[in-house]
Coordinates of C-alpha atoms and ligand atoms in Angstrom, one line a residue:
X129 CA -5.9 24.0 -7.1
X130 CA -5.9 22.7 -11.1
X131 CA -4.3 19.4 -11.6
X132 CA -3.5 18.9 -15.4
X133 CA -1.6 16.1 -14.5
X134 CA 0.1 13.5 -11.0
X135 CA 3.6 12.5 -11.5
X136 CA 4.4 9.4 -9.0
X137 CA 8.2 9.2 -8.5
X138 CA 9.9 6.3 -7.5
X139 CA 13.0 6.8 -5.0
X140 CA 13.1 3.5 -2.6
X141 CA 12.4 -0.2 -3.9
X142 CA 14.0 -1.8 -2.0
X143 CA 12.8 -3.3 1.8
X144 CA 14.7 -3.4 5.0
X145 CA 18.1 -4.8 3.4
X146 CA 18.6 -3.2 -0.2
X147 CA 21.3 -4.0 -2.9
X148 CA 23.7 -1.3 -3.6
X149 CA 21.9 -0.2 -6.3
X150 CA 18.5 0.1 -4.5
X151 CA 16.7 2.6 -1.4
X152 CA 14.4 1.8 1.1
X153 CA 10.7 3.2 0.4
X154 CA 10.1 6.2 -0.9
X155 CA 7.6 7.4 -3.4
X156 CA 6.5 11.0 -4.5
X157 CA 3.6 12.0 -5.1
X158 CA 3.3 15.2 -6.6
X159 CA 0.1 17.5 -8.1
X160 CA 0.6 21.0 -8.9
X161 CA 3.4 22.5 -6.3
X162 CA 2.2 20.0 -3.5
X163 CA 4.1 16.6 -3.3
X164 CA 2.6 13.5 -0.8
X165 CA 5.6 11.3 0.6
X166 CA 4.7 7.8 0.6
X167 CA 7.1 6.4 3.2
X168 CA 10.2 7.8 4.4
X169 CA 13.4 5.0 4.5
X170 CA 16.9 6.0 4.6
X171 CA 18.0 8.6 2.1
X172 CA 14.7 9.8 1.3
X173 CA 15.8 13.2 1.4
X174 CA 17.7 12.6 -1.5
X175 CA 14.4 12.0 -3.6
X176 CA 13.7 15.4 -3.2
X177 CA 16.6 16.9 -4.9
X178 CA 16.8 14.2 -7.7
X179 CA 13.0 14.8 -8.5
X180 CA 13.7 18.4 -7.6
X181 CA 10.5 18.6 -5.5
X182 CA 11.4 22.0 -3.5
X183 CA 12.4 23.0 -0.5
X184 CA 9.1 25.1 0.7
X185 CA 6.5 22.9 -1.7
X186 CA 3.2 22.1 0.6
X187 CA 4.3 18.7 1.7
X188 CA 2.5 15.4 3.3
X189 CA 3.9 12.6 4.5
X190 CA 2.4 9.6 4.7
X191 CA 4.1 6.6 6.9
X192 CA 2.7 3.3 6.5
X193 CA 4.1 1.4 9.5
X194 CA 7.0 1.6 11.8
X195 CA 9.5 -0.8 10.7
X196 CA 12.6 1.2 10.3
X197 CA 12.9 0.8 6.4
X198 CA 9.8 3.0 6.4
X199 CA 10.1 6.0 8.4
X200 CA 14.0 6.0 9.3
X201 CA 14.3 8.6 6.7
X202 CA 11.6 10.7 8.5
X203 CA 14.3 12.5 10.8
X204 CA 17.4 13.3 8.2
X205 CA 14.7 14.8 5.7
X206 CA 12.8 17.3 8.1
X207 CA 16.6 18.4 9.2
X208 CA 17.4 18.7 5.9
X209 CA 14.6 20.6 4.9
X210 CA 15.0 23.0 7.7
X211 CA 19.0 23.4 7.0
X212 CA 18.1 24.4 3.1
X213 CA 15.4 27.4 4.8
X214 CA 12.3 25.6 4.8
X215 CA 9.2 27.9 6.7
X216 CA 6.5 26.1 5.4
X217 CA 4.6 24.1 7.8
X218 CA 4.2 20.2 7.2
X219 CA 2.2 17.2 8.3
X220 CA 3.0 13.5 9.2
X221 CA 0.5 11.3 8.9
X222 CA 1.0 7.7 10.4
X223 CA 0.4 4.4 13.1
X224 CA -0.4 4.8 16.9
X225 CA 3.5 5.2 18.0
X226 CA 4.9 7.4 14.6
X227 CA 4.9 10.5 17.8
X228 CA 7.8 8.2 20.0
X229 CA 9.8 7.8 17.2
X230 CA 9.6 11.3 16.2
X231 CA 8.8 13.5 19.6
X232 CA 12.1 14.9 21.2
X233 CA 14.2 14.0 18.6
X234 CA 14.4 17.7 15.8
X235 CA 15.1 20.7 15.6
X236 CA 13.2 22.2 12.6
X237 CA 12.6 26.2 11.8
X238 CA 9.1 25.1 10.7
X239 CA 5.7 24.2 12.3
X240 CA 6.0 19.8 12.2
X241 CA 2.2 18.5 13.0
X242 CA 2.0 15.1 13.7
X243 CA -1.2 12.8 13.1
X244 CA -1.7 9.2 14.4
X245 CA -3.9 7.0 12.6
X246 CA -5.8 4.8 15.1
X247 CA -8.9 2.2 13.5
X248 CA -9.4 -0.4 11.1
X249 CA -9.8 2.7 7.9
X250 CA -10.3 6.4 7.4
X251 CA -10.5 9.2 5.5
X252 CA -8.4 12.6 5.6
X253 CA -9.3 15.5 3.9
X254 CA -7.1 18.5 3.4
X255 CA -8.5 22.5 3.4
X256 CA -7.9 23.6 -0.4
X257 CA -7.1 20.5 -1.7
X258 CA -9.6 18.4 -3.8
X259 CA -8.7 15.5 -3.2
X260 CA -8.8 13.0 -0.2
X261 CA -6.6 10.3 1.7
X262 CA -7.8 7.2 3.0
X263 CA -6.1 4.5 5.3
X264 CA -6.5 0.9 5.9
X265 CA -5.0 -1.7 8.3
X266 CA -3.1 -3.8 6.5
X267 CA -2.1 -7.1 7.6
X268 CA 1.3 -7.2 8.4
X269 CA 2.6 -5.3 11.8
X270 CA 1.2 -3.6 14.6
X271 CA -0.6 -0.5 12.9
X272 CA 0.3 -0.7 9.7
X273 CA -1.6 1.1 7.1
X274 CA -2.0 1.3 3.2
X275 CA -3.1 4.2 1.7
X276 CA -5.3 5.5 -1.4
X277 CA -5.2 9.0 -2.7
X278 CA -8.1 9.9 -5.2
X279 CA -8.4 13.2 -6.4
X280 CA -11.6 14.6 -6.7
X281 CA -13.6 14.2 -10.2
X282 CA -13.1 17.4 -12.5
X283 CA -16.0 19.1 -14.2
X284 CA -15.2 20.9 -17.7
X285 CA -17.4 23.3 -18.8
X286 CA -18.8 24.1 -22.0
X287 CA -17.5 27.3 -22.9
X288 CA -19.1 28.1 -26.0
X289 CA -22.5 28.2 -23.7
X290 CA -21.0 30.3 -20.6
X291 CA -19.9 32.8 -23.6
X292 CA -23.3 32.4 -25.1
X293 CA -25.3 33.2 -21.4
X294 CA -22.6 36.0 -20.9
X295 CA -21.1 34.0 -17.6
X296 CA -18.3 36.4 -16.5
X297 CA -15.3 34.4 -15.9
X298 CA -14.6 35.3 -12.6
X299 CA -18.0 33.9 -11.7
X300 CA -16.9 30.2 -13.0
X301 CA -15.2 29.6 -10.0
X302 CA -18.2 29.8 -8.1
X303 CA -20.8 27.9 -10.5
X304 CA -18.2 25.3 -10.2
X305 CA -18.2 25.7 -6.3
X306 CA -21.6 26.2 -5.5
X307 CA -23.4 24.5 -8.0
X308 CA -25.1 27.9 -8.8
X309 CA -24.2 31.3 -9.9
X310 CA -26.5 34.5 -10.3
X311 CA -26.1 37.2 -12.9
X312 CA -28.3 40.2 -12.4
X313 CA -31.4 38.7 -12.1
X314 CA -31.1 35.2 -13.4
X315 CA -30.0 32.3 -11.2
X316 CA -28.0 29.7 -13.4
X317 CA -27.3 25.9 -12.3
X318 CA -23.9 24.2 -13.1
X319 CA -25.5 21.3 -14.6
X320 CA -26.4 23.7 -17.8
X321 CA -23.1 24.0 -18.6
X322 CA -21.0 20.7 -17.7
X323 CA -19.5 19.8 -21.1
X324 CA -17.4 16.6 -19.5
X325 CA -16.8 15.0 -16.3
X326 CA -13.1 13.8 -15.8
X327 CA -13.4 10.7 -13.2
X328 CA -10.8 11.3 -10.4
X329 CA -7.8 10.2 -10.7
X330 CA -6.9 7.3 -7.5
X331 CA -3.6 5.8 -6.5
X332 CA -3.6 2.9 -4.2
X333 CA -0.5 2.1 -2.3
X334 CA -0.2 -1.5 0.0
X335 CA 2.9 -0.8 2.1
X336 CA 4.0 -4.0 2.8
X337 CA 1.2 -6.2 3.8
X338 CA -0.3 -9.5 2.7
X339 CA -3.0 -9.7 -0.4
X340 CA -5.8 -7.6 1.6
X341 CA -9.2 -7.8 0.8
X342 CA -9.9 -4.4 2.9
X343 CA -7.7 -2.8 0.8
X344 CA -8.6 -4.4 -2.6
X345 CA -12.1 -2.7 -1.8
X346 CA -11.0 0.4 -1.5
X347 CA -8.3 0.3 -4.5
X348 CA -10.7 -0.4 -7.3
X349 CA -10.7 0.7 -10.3
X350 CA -7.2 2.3 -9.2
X351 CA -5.1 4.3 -12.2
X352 CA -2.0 3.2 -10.6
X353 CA -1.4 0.5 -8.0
X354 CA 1.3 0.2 -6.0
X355 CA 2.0 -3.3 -4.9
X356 CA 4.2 -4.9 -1.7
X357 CA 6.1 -7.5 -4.4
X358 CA 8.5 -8.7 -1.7
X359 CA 9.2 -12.1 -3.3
X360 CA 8.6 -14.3 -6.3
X361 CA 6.2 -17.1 -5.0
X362 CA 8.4 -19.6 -5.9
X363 CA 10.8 -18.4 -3.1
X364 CA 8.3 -18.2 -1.0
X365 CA 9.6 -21.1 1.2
X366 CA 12.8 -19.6 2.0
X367 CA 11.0 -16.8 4.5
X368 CA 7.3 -18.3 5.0
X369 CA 7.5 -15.9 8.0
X370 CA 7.1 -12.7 6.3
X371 CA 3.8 -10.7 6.2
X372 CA 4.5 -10.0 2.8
X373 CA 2.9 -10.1 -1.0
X374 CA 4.5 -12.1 -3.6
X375 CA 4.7 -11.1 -7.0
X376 CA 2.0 -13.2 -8.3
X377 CA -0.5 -11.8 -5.0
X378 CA 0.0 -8.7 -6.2
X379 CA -0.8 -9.1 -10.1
X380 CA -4.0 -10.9 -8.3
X381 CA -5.5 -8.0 -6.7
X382 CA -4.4 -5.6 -9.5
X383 CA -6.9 -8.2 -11.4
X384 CA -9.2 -8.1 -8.6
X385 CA -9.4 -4.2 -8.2
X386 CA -9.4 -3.9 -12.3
X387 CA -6.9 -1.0 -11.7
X388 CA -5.0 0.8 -15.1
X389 CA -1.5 0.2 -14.0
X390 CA 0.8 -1.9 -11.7
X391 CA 3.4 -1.3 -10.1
X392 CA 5.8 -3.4 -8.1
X393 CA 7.9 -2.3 -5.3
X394 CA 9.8 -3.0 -1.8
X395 CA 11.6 -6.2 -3.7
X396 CA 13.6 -8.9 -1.2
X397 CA 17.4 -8.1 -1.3
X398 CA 18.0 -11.6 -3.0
X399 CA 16.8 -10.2 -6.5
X400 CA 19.8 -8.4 -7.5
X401 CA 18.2 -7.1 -10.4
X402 CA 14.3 -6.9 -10.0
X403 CA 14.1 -5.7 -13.5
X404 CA 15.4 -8.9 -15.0
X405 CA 14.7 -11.5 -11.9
X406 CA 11.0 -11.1 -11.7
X407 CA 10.1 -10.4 -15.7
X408 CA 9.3 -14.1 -16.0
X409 CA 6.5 -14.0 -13.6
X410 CA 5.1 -10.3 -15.3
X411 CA 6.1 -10.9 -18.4
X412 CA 2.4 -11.7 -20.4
X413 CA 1.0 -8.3 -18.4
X414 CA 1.9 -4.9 -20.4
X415 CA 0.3 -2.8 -17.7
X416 CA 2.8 -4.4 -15.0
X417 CA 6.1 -1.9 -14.1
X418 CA 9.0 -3.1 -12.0
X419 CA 9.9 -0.5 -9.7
X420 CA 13.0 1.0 -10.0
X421 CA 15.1 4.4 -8.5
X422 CA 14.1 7.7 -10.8
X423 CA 10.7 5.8 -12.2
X424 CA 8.7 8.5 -13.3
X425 CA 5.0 8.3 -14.2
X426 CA 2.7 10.9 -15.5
X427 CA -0.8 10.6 -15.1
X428 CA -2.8 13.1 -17.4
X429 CA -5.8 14.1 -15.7
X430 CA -7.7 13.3 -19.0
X431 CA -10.2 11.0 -19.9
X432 CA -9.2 8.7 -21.5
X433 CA -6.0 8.7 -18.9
X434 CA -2.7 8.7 -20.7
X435 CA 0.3 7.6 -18.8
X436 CA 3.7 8.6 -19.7
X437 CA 6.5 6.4 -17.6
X438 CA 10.4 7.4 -18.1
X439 CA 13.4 6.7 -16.1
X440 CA 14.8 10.1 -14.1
X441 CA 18.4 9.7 -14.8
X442 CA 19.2 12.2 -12.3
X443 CA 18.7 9.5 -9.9
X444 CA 20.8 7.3 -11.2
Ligands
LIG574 ZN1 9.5 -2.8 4.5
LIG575 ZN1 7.5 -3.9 7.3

């Protein structure tokens, strides 16, 4: 697989009780044709016609915990998928429990396999895929998780010196692989010909949990972060009950981590407007983003990274 580039697509913002204007989570990730669902609330089927994702892409899913807000969606979207044709197997990744919810309960024209995700962290790997996913407990309900994808560095070669050893191309693949390629008689070693290595690109996503240590140590140095931002900590007192991050918490640990870019997501229902209500306490950070339905952010595979962030107004 070449990734040039990993577009994260913002669908749900909201938490358990969203404003009119706002879902319940949901965020795409995609890289080449295959798209990683982080979270699965109500309507998230609807993401993947707005951000036209495809009906038979390779496909992940990734639930964090089982409060409803979070995998309710789960059910609607693999019906949906298999009502619009879908043969393409797909895998659920999630806490102890994500089989009850899910066992028994569809009817889908496509292999479903389901994973629980049992321990304090882990790490998933995927055949043909360079990348990996880990999970972490985070503190906030039975099993819940957070999750960090990082993609595997990329090595560029110097072409000018394959052309000048006479390195057929169809033997790049394979230096690349193996470390080592032979030609007729001469063995030759990748590191002759590495031109640039592109650091991997890593995206860090809390769920909704408290400021976690054991996450922060596995998010740093993340290109994008994606922060639990439930509440302003000013309003903190009006639900002190809530396993959840304020918005200051979260600006913390994107300090902490020394990630590129922060985003903030799964706001209370009692910010109307997130945009506008929680500016004040972002307001001297430029790489801070409010979450919102149809944000859009492009992360070149580059090095430097360059981000591009728009608003899909097809999901408006
Ligand atoms: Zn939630
Ligand atoms: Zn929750």
């Amino acid at each position: 697989m070449n990734i040039s580039s990993i577009r994260i697509m913002f669908w749900g913002t909201g938490g358990a009780v969203t404003p009119k204007s706002a879902e319940q989570p949901c965020i795409a990730v995609k890289m080449a044709d295959t798209v990683f669902l982080l979270d699965v609330g109500e309507r998230c089927q609807k993401a993947l016609e707005c951000f036209h994702l495809g009906v038979n892409s390779p496909l992940y899913i990734f639930v964090t915990h089982l409060h409803s807000d979070h995998y309710s969606g789960l059910i609607p979207l693999l019906e949906t998928l298999s009502l619009l044709g879908r043969e393409r197997a797909l895998s659920v990744y999630g806490p102890p429990g994500l089989g009850s919810v899910v066992t028994g309960r569809r009817t889908t024209g496509y292999p479903v396999s389901l994973t629980e995700l049992y321990g304090w962290e882990g790490i998933l790997r995927f055949p043909g895929l360079p990348l990996t996913v880990s999970y972490v407990a985070a503190p906030h309900s039975y099993g819940a998780l957070s999750y960090i994808i990082r993609v595997e560095d990329k090595v560029k070669l110097d072409e000018e010196k394959l052309e000048q050893e006479k390195i057929p191309p169809a033997l790049r693949k394979e230096l690349l692989e193996k470390g080592k390629v032979r030609v007729g008689s001469k063995e030759y070693s990748l590191n002759s010909f590495v031109k640039q290595v592109v650091r991997g690109v890593k995206i860090s996503y809390t769920g909704d949990s408290l400021p976690s240590h054991r996450f922060a140590s596995k998010a740093m140095e993340s290109d994008v972060l994606i922060h639990d931002s439930t509440l302003l900590k000013r309003d903190w007192y009006r639900k002190p009950y809530m396993a959840h991050s304020t918005v200051e918490d979260a600006v913390a640990v994107f300090k902490a981590t020394r990630s590129r870019l922060l985003v903030l997501t799964h706001f209370s229902a009692m910010y109307r407007n997130p945009a506008v209500d929680l500016s004040e306490a972002v307001g001297e950070y430029p790489r801070v983003l409010i979450a919102e339905k149809g944000l859009t952010i492009d992360v070149a595979f580059t090095e430097p990274r360059v981000f591009s962030v728009r608003i899909n107004t097809d999901c408006i």
